Amino acid sequence: MHSITLWTSLLFLINGYFAMEPIILIHGGAGDIPQNRVKGKLDGVKVAVIAGHKILAQGGSALDAVEAAVLSMEDDENFNAGYGSVLNLRGEVAMEASIMRGEDLNAGAVTLVKDFPHPISIAYKVLTDSPHSFIGGEGAKLFALDKGFTTVPPESLISENAKNALEEFLQHGELGRTEIGMKNEGGVGTVGAVAIDKYGHIAVATSTGGMSGKAVGRIGDTPLIGSGTYADDNIGGVSTTGHGESILKYCLAHSIIKLMENGTDANTATKEAVTGMTNRLKNTAGAITLSKNGDVGIYFSSKRMSWAYIKSNKIFYGIEHNQILEDEYRPS
Ligand code: GLY
């Protein structure tokens, strides 16, 4: 065999031997999810996790995989992100999203996005094409238009469920507590994804409509790096969901990362930080975590949180406490 061919084959073998098993873990929001929304959320997280895993299985990057999973949930009315986002006090959608690359800690985030269906893709563009990390409101719109994104009428993003939830909030809601006790799902369904690709690179994406009845101009945890999203190839990745004001005060995503950096495993770190936040601030949250070795952490202090991940040709998923459902999965 020619020596160049021999070297190429050897490198291919070494690369194959040391390549990580790619994993994607996603959530579809924590909260007091009513029973009539359970099936839609479980179906939705399975579709989204497959969308992300397909990219990883073809050798794609963790960043592209988390974007694809979140895009799928932004298009799905079962989740509070993109189409189906909950409404502010003026009856408008005002969406937020963030994405982070663990290789170099680069991040992109947007907030107060009103007329684009996929805030996560604009956040991704901020990461790749902007000297800044976080752009909001009119600036986010100008940036998105400049990068070729097309607007949609803001009303086209409003679902019946979101209208009902706002109406219910206006009658019975407690400001800032809309994730708790809403019959029509007042603000549960923030979406997020954490992935590790075959090169061991980690990425995280999170997207939300926030909470029903939020003040005009309110910004929550989701676009804040360290609260809603964090990724570091040297440690792991985290996406959070739940009561935004509490998550941002507690820097929940980074709290989990710090625990892992100090030697705590992904599952224990996720449980300790979420429980710590709830004990301290008396509001609920959930988080999903992958360690740099591909260990999974899932925990929520809310009544429910939909989640799913694909590992070793199986989809694992659930929404209740102590529930792990399992389907066979063969990448096509
Ligand atoms: N966690 C979503 C929000 O409160 O905005």
mmCIF file of C-alpha atoms in Angstrom, residues 16-177:
data_model
loop_
_atom_site.group_PDB
_atom_site.id
_atom_site.type_symbol
_atom_site.label_atom_id
_atom_site.label_comp_id
_atom_site.label_asym_id
_atom_site.label_seq_id
_atom_site.Cartn_x
_atom_site.Cartn_y
_atom_site.Cartn_z
ATOM 1 C CA GLY A 16 -12.856 6.547 14.539
ATOM 2 C CA TYR A 17 -11.475 4.940 17.669
ATOM 3 C CA PHE A 18 -11.335 8.157 19.677
ATOM 4 C CA ALA A 19 -14.528 9.750 18.298
ATOM 5 C CA MET A 20 -17.162 10.341 20.984
ATOM 6 C CA GLU A 21 -20.607 8.857 20.691
ATOM 7 C CA PRO A 22 -22.672 11.940 19.770
ATOM 8 C CA ILE A 23 -25.546 12.646 22.156
ATOM 9 C CA ILE A 24 -28.382 15.147 22.127
ATOM 10 C CA LEU A 25 -30.540 15.904 25.165
ATOM 11 C CA ILE A 26 -33.486 18.301 24.975
ATOM 12 C CA HIS A 27 -36.271 19.729 27.136
ATOM 13 C CA GLY A 28 -39.663 21.168 26.249
ATOM 14 C CA GLY A 29 -40.197 23.230 29.376
ATOM 15 C CA ALA A 30 -40.788 22.818 33.108
ATOM 16 C CA GLY A 31 -43.938 23.824 34.966
ATOM 17 C CA ASP A 32 -47.412 22.917 36.044
ATOM 18 C CA ILE A 33 -48.178 21.322 32.685
ATOM 19 C CA PRO A 34 -51.844 20.297 32.472
ATOM 20 C CA GLN A 35 -52.656 16.667 31.649
ATOM 21 C CA ASN A 36 -54.237 17.601 28.304
ATOM 22 C CA ARG A 37 -50.876 18.978 27.114
ATOM 23 C CA VAL A 38 -48.770 15.954 28.104
ATOM 24 C CA LYS A 39 -49.108 13.906 24.908
ATOM 25 C CA GLY A 40 -48.380 16.832 22.587
ATOM 26 C CA LYS A 41 -45.237 17.636 24.517
ATOM 27 C CA LEU A 42 -43.986 14.039 24.561
ATOM 28 C CA ASP A 43 -44.613 13.690 20.815
ATOM 29 C CA GLY A 44 -42.941 17.060 20.202
ATOM 30 C CA VAL A 45 -39.758 16.304 22.139
ATOM 31 C CA LYS A 46 -39.350 13.002 20.291
ATOM 32 C CA VAL A 47 -39.634 14.718 16.887
ATOM 33 C CA ALA A 48 -37.206 17.456 17.969
ATOM 34 C CA VAL A 49 -34.577 15.147 19.436
ATOM 35 C CA ILE A 50 -34.558 13.104 16.202
ATOM 36 C CA ALA A 51 -34.133 16.308 14.156
ATOM 37 C CA GLY A 52 -31.054 17.172 16.197
ATOM 38 C CA HIS A 53 -29.656 13.650 16.284
ATOM 39 C CA LYS A 54 -29.841 13.283 12.486
ATOM 40 C CA ILE A 55 -27.314 16.077 12.189
ATOM 41 C CA LEU A 56 -24.975 14.489 14.726
ATOM 42 C CA ALA A 57 -25.294 11.062 13.074
ATOM 43 C CA GLN A 58 -24.194 12.573 9.754
ATOM 44 C CA GLY A 59 -21.079 13.989 11.423
ATOM 45 C CA GLY A 60 -22.565 17.478 11.872
ATOM 46 C CA SER A 61 -21.668 19.866 14.650
ATOM 47 C CA ALA A 62 -23.245 20.098 18.091
ATOM 48 C CA LEU A 63 -24.180 23.717 17.274
ATOM 49 C CA ASP A 64 -26.140 22.711 14.156
ATOM 50 C CA ALA A 65 -27.789 19.876 16.099
ATOM 51 C CA VAL A 66 -29.052 22.040 18.966
ATOM 52 C CA GLU A 67 -30.306 24.647 16.500
ATOM 53 C CA ALA A 68 -32.236 21.964 14.560
ATOM 54 C CA ALA A 69 -33.847 20.541 17.707
ATOM 55 C CA VAL A 70 -34.889 23.979 18.950
ATOM 56 C CA LEU A 71 -36.184 24.996 15.480
ATOM 57 C CA SER A 72 -38.437 21.955 15.536
ATOM 58 C CA MET A 73 -39.942 23.023 18.872
ATOM 59 C CA GLU A 74 -40.208 26.686 17.794
ATOM 60 C CA ASP A 75 -42.464 25.457 14.970
ATOM 61 C CA ASP A 76 -44.559 23.300 17.321
ATOM 62 C CA GLU A 77 -47.500 24.927 19.068
ATOM 63 C CA ASN A 78 -47.015 22.581 22.037
ATOM 64 C CA PHE A 79 -44.077 24.660 23.191
ATOM 65 C CA ASN A 80 -43.667 28.216 24.415
ATOM 66 C CA ALA A 81 -41.167 29.297 21.748
ATOM 67 C CA GLY A 82 -41.544 30.609 18.201
ATOM 68 C CA TYR A 83 -45.129 29.879 17.072
ATOM 69 C CA GLY A 84 -47.173 29.326 20.246
ATOM 70 C CA SER A 85 -45.151 31.708 22.413
ATOM 71 C CA VAL A 86 -47.089 33.173 25.325
ATOM 72 C CA LEU A 87 -48.131 36.830 25.284
ATOM 73 C CA ASN A 88 -47.127 39.937 27.177
ATOM 74 C CA LEU A 89 -49.605 42.313 28.822
ATOM 75 C CA ARG A 90 -50.182 44.009 25.465
ATOM 76 C CA GLY A 91 -51.076 40.682 23.853
ATOM 77 C CA GLU A 92 -47.832 40.495 21.832
ATOM 78 C CA VAL A 93 -45.218 37.773 21.453
ATOM 79 C CA ALA A 94 -41.753 38.946 22.529
ATOM 80 C CA MET A 95 -39.331 36.048 22.163
ATOM 81 C CA GLU A 96 -35.821 35.391 23.440
ATOM 82 C CA ALA A 97 -33.126 32.865 22.604
ATOM 83 C CA SER A 98 -29.484 32.057 23.218
ATOM 84 C CA ILE A 99 -26.904 29.629 21.873
ATOM 85 C CA MET A 100 -23.374 28.866 23.073
ATOM 86 C CA ARG A 101 -20.360 27.002 21.695
ATOM 87 C CA GLY A 102 -18.297 25.165 24.297
ATOM 88 C CA GLU A 103 -15.121 25.051 22.214
ATOM 89 C CA ASP A 104 -14.349 28.774 22.565
ATOM 90 C CA LEU A 105 -17.185 30.005 24.854
ATOM 91 C CA ASN A 106 -18.581 32.062 21.983
ATOM 92 C CA ALA A 107 -22.261 32.913 22.419
ATOM 93 C CA GLY A 108 -25.137 34.602 20.628
ATOM 94 C CA ALA A 109 -28.388 35.841 22.142
ATOM 95 C CA VAL A 110 -31.430 37.885 21.159
ATOM 96 C CA THR A 111 -34.365 39.303 23.062
ATOM 97 C CA LEU A 112 -37.674 41.091 22.409
ATOM 98 C CA VAL A 113 -37.974 39.493 18.957
ATOM 99 C CA LYS A 114 -41.512 40.006 17.664
ATOM 100 C CA ASP A 115 -41.746 39.200 13.997
ATOM 101 C CA PHE A 116 -39.429 36.339 13.155
ATOM 102 C CA PRO A 117 -40.487 32.704 13.583
ATOM 103 C CA HIS A 118 -37.063 31.366 14.629
ATOM 104 C CA PRO A 119 -35.257 33.475 17.222
ATOM 105 C CA ILE A 120 -32.717 30.662 17.750
ATOM 106 C CA SER A 121 -31.393 31.070 14.201
ATOM 107 C CA ILE A 122 -30.946 34.806 14.724
ATOM 108 C CA ALA A 123 -29.067 34.067 17.974
ATOM 109 C CA TYR A 124 -26.884 31.604 16.034
ATOM 110 C CA LYS A 125 -26.118 34.355 13.497
ATOM 111 C CA VAL A 126 -25.172 36.696 16.349
ATOM 112 C CA LEU A 127 -22.693 34.037 17.479
ATOM 113 C CA THR A 128 -21.159 33.578 14.037
ATOM 114 C CA ASP A 129 -21.530 36.997 12.389
ATOM 115 C CA SER A 130 -21.528 39.709 15.032
ATOM 116 C CA PRO A 131 -18.821 41.308 17.181
ATOM 117 C CA HIS A 132 -21.478 41.373 19.939
ATOM 118 C CA SER A 133 -23.020 38.556 21.944
ATOM 119 C CA PHE A 134 -26.480 39.846 22.849
ATOM 120 C CA ILE A 135 -28.774 42.061 20.748
ATOM 121 C CA GLY A 136 -32.329 43.091 21.631
ATOM 122 C CA GLY A 137 -35.486 44.721 20.308
ATOM 123 C CA GLU A 138 -35.160 46.974 17.296
ATOM 124 C CA GLY A 139 -31.435 46.183 17.057
ATOM 125 C CA ALA A 140 -32.137 42.458 16.843
ATOM 126 C CA LYS A 141 -34.637 43.116 14.069
ATOM 127 C CA LEU A 142 -32.181 45.291 12.122
ATOM 128 C CA PHE A 143 -29.463 42.660 12.557
ATOM 129 C CA ALA A 144 -31.770 39.855 11.406
ATOM 130 C CA LEU A 145 -32.931 41.807 8.333
ATOM 131 C CA ASP A 146 -29.328 42.622 7.475
ATOM 132 C CA LYS A 147 -28.478 38.897 7.619
ATOM 133 C CA GLY A 148 -31.328 37.959 5.283
ATOM 134 C CA PHE A 149 -33.995 36.742 7.727
ATOM 135 C CA THR A 150 -37.566 37.421 6.599
ATOM 136 C CA THR A 151 -40.233 38.893 8.863
ATOM 137 C CA VAL A 152 -43.667 37.359 9.400
ATOM 138 C CA PRO A 153 -46.756 39.197 10.708
ATOM 139 C CA PRO A 154 -46.455 39.082 14.531
ATOM 140 C CA GLU A 155 -50.093 37.848 14.767
ATOM 141 C CA SER A 156 -49.137 34.732 12.793
ATOM 142 C CA LEU A 157 -47.077 33.551 15.795
ATOM 143 C CA ILE A 158 -50.029 33.789 18.212
ATOM 144 C CA SER A 159 -51.844 30.530 19.055
ATOM 145 C CA GLU A 160 -55.308 30.047 20.606
ATOM 146 C CA ASN A 161 -53.692 28.523 23.700
ATOM 147 C CA ALA A 162 -51.519 31.592 24.175
ATOM 148 C CA LYS A 163 -54.561 33.894 23.894
ATOM 149 C CA ASN A 164 -56.483 31.785 26.443
ATOM 150 C CA ALA A 165 -53.523 31.739 28.809
ATOM 151 C CA LEU A 166 -53.264 35.538 28.739
ATOM 152 C CA GLU A 167 -56.994 35.898 29.347
ATOM 153 C CA GLU A 168 -56.764 33.547 32.297
ATOM 154 C CA PHE A 169 -53.750 35.405 33.631
ATOM 155 C CA LEU A 170 -55.622 38.718 33.405
ATOM 156 C CA GLN A 171 -58.483 37.231 35.435
ATOM 157 C CA HIS A 172 -56.606 35.130 38.006
ATOM 158 C CA GLY A 173 -52.871 35.476 37.462
ATOM 159 C CA GLU A 174 -50.304 36.427 40.032
ATOM 160 C CA LEU A 175 -47.649 38.615 38.416
ATOM 161 C CA GLY A 176 -44.371 36.810 38.038
ATOM 162 C CA ARG A 177 -45.872 33.463 39.068
#
